[in-house]
Coordinates of C-alpha atoms and ligand atoms in Angstrom, one line a residue:
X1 CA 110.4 20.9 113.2
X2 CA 108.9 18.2 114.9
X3 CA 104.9 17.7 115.8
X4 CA 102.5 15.1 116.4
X5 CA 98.6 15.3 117.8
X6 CA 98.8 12.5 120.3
X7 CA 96.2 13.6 122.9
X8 CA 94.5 15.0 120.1
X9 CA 90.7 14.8 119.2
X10 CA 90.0 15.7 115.0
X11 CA 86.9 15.7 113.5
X12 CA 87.1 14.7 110.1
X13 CA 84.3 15.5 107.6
X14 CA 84.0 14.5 104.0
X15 CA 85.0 10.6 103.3
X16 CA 82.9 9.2 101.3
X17 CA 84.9 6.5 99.8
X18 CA 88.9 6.0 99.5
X19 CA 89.3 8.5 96.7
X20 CA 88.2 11.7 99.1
X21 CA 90.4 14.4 100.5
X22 CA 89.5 13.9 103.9
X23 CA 90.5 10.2 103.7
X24 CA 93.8 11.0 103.2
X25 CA 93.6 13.7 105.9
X26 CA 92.2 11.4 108.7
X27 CA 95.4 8.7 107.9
X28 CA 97.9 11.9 108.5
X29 CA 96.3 13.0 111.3
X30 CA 96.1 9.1 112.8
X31 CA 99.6 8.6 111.9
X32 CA 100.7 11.2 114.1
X33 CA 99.0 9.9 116.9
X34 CA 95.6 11.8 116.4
X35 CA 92.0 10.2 118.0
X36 CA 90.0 10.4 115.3
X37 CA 85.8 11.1 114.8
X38 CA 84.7 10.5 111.1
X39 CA 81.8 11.8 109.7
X40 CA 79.7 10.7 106.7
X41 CA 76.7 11.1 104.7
X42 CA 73.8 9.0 105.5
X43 CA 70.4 8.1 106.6
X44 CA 69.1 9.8 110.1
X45 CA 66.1 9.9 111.8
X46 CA 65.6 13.1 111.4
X47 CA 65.2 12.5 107.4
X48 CA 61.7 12.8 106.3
X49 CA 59.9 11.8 103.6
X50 CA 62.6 10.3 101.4
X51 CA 61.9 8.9 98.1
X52 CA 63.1 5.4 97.3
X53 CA 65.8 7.0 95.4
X54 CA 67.2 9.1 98.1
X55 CA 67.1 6.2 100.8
X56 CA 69.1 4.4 99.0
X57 CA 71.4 6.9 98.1
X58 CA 72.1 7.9 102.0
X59 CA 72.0 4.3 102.8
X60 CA 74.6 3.1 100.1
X61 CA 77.1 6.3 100.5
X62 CA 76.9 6.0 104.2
X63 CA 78.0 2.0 104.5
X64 CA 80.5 2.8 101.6
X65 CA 81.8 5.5 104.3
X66 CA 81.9 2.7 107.4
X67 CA 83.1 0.5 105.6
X68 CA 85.8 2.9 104.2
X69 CA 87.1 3.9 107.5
X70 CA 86.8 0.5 109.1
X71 CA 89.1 -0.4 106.3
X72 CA 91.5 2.3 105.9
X73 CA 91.3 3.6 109.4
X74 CA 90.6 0.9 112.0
X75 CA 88.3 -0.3 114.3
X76 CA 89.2 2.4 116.6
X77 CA 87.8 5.5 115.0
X78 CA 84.3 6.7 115.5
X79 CA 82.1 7.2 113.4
X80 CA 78.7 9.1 112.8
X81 CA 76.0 10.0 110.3
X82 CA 76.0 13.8 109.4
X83 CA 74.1 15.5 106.8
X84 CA 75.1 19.2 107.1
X85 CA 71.6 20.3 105.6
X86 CA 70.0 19.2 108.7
X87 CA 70.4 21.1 111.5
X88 CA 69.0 18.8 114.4
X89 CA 71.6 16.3 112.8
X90 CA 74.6 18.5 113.9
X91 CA 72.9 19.6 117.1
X92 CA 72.5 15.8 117.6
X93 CA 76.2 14.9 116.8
X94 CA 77.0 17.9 119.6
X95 CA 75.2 16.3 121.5
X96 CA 77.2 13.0 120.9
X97 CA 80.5 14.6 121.3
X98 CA 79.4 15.8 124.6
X99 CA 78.2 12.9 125.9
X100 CA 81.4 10.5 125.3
X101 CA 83.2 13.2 126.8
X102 CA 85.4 14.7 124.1
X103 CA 86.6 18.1 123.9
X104 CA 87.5 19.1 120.0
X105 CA 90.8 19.8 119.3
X106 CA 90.6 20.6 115.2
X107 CA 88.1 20.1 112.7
X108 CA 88.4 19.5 109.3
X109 CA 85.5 20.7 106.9
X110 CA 85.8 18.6 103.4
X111 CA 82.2 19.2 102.5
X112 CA 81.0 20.5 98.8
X113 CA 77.9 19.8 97.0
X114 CA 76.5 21.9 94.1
X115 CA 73.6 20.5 92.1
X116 CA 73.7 22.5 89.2
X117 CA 77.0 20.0 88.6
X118 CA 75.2 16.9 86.9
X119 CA 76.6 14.1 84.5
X120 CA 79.8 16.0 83.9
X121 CA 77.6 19.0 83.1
X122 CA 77.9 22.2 85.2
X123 CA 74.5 25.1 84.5
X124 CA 75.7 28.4 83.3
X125 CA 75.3 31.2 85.8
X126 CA 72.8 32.6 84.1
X127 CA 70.0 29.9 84.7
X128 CA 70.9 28.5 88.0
X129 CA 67.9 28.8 90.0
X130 CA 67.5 30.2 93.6
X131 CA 67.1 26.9 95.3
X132 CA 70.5 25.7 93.1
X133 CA 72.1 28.3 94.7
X134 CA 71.0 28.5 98.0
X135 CA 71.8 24.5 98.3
X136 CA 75.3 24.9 97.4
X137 CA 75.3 27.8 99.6
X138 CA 73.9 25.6 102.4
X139 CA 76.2 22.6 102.3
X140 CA 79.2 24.0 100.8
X141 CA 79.5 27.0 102.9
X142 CA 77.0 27.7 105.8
X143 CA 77.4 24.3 107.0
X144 CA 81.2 25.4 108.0
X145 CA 79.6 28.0 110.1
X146 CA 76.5 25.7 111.6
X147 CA 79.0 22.8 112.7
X148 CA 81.3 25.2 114.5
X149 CA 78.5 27.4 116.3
X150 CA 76.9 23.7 117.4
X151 CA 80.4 22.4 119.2
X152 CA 81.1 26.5 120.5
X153 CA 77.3 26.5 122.1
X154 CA 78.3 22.9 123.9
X155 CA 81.7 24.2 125.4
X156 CA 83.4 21.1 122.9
X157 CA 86.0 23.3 121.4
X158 CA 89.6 23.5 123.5
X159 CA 91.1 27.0 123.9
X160 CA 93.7 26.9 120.9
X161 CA 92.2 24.5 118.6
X162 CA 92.4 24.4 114.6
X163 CA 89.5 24.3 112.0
X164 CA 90.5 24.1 108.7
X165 CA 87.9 24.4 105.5
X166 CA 88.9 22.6 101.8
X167 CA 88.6 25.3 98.5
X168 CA 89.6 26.2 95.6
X169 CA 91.3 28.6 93.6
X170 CA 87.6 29.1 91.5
X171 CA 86.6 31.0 94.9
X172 CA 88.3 33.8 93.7
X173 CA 88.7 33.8 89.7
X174 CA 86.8 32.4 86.7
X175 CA 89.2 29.3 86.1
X176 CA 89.8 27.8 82.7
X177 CA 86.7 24.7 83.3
X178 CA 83.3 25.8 84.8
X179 CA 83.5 25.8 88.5
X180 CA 80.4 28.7 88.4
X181 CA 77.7 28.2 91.1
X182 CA 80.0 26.1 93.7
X183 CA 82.9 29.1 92.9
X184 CA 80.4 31.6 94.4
X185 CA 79.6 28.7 97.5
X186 CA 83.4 28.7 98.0
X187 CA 84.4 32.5 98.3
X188 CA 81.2 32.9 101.0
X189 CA 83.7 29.6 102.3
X190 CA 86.3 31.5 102.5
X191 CA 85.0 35.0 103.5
X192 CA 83.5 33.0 106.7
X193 CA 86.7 31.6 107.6
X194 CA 88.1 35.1 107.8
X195 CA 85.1 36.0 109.9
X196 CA 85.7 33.3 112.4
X197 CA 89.4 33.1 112.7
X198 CA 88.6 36.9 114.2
X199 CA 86.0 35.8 116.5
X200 CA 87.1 32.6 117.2
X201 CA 90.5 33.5 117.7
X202 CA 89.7 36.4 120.3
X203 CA 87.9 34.7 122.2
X204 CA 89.5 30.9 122.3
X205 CA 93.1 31.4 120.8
X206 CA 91.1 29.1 117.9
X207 CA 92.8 29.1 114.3
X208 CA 90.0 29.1 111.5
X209 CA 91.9 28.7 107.9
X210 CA 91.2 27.5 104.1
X211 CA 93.7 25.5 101.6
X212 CA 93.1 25.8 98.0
X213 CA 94.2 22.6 96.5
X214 CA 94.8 21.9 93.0
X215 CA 92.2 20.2 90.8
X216 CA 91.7 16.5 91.5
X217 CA 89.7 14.3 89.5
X218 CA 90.1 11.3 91.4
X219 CA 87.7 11.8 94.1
X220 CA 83.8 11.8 93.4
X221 CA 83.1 15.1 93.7
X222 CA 86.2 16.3 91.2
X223 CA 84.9 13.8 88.7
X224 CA 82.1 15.7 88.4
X225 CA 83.4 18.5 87.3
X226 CA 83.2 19.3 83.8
X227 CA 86.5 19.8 82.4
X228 CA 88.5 19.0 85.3
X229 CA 91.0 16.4 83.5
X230 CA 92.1 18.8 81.3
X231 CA 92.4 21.3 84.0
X232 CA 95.1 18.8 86.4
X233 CA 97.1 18.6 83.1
X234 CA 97.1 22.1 82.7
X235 CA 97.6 23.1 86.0
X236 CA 100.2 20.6 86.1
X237 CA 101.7 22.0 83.3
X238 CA 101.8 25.4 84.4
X239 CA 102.6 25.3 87.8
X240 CA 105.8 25.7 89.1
X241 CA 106.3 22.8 90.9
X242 CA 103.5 21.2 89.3
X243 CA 100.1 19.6 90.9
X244 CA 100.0 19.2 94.9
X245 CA 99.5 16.0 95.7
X246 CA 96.6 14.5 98.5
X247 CA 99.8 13.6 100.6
X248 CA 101.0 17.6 100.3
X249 CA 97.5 18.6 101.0
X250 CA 97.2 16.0 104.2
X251 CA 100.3 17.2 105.5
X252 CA 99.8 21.0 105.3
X253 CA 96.2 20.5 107.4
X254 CA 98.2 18.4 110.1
X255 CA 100.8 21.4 110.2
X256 CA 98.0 23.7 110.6
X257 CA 96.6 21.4 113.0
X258 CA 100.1 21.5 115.3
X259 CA 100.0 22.7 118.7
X260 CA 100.7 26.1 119.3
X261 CA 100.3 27.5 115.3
X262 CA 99.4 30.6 114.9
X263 CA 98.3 30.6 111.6
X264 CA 94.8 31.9 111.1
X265 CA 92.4 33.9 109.0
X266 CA 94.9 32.4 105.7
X267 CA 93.4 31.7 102.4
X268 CA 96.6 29.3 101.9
X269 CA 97.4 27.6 98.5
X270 CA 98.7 24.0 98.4
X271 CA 98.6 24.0 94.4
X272 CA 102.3 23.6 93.7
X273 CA 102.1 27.5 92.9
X274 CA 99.7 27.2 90.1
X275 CA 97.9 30.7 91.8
X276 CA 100.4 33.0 90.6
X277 CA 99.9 32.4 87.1
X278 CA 98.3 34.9 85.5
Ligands
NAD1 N1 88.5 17.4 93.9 C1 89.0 18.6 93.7 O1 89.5 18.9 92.6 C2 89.1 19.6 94.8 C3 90.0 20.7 94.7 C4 90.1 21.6 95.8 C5 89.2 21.5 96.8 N2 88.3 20.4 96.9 C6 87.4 20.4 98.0 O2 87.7 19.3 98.8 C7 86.6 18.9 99.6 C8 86.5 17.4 99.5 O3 86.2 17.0 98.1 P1 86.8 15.7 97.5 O4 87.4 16.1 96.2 O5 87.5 14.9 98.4 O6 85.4 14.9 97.0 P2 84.4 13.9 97.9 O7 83.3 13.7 97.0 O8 85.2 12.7 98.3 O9 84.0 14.8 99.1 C9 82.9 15.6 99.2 C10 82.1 15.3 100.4 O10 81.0 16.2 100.7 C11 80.1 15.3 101.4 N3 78.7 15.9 101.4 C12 78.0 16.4 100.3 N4 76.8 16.8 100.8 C13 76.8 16.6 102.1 C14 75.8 16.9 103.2 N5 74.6 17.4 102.9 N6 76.2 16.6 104.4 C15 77.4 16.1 104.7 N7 78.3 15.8 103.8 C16 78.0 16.1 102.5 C17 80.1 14.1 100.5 O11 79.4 13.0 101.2 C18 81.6 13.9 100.4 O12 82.1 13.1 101.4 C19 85.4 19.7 99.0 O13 85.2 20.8 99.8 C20 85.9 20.1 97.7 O14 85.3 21.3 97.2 C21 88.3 19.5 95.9

């Protein structure tokens, strides 16, 4: 089968330096002829009241992300500051999107952030707080649903476009490192891809699916994890075909990205078959 997503627009979510996900993503999509609008982490007007700390922070991540895509990506690609959290911040990338004129083929949602996952630490279930969870809640999972409803109110989505969402097989089962608090963000993740692919799908011919990759340690927010070293030799080990790699994973979300798939509502596994171990 042959494809490509020339004429294409995709919205890429999610690159924070060159070790994410979506990095590796965007350069599939680009190389098969994809325009491409990259989003990252950083300071916005509409942050209040940030402490020294947390300036910096957005600052730092979000000029590691320009200068990321710049680099990896080219001059060509656009680029904009999104913090999920913040819900004039998507309203005012809409807004963006609509104003340069661009109509949103796919969408790719690489976004997870659980803070009860500190210095290789992750809390037990049984003392993570309200807020914890309602933060990973918020950026991990609602935010799929707040980007999407943004673009759909504005008219940017094209009648048989693609959104796909990055998870993991921890949405479903207690896997052998702690994946706990952001496990429960993830299968709300994946229940509201189900939930749009229906609606979406209806109503636009829009596909709405998840991937579950296997564990990845090289990117920032799989370093993090406690216990997720051992977990890519195990998986490795016990899969198989053994661990997907980011190039498997980049080339399954331009498949799904294809013209004319109809693929949707699918909880799909790119983990070299690690998921049907028991
Ligand atoms: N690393 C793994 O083992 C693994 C395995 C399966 C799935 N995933 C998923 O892949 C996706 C990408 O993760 P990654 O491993 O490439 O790590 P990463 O750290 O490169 O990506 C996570 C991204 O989330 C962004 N983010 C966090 N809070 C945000 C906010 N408030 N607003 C906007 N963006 C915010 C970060 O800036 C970062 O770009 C995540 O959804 C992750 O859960 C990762």
């Amino acid at each position: 089968m042959n494809f490509n997503l020339e004429g294409r627009s995709v919205i890429i979510t999610g690159i924070t330096d060159s070790s994410s996900l979506a990095l590796v993503i965007a350069k599939e999509c680009k190389q098969l002829g994809a325009k491409l609008i990259c989003t990252g982490l950083g300071k916005t007007e509409f942050h209040q009241n940030l402490s020294e700390a947390g300036l910096s922070f957005l600052e730092r991540t979000y000029s590691d992300f320009t200068e990321t895509v710049k680099r990896e990506l080219g001059d060509d690609v656009i680029t904009y500051p999104l913090d999920v959290t913040i819900q004039k911040n998507i309203d005012s990338f809409a807004e963006f999107l609509l104003n340069q004129g661009l109509q949103i083929h796919s969408v790719l949602h690489s976004i997870a952030m659980d803070k009860t996952i500190r210095q290789g630490k992750v809390k037990p279930i049984m003392t993570v707080s309200r807020e914890e969870f309602m933060d990973a809640m918020n950026v991990s999972a609602f935010s799929l649903l707040a980007l999407i409803q943004s673009f759909y109110q504005r008219n940017l989505l094209v009648q048989g476009g693609s959104i796909v969402a990055l998870s993991y097989l921890g949405a479903e089962r207690v896997v052998s490192h702690p994946y706990k608090n952001i496990g429960v963000a993830k299968s709300a993740l994946e229940r509201l891809v189900k939930e749009m692919a229906m609606e979406l799908g209806k109503e636009k011919q829009i596909q709405v699916n998840a991937i579950r990759f296997s564990p990845y340690r090289a990117s920032k927010a799989g370093s993090a994890i406690e216990g997720l070293e051992q977990a890519e030799k195990s998986c490795d080990t016990l899969a198989p075909l053994g661990n997907a790699s980011a190039k498997d994973l980049a080339e399954e979300v331009a498949y799904l990205f294809r013209p004319g798939n109809r693929i949707t509502g699918e909880i799909r596994h790119v983990d070299g078959g690690y998921h049907i171990r028991g």
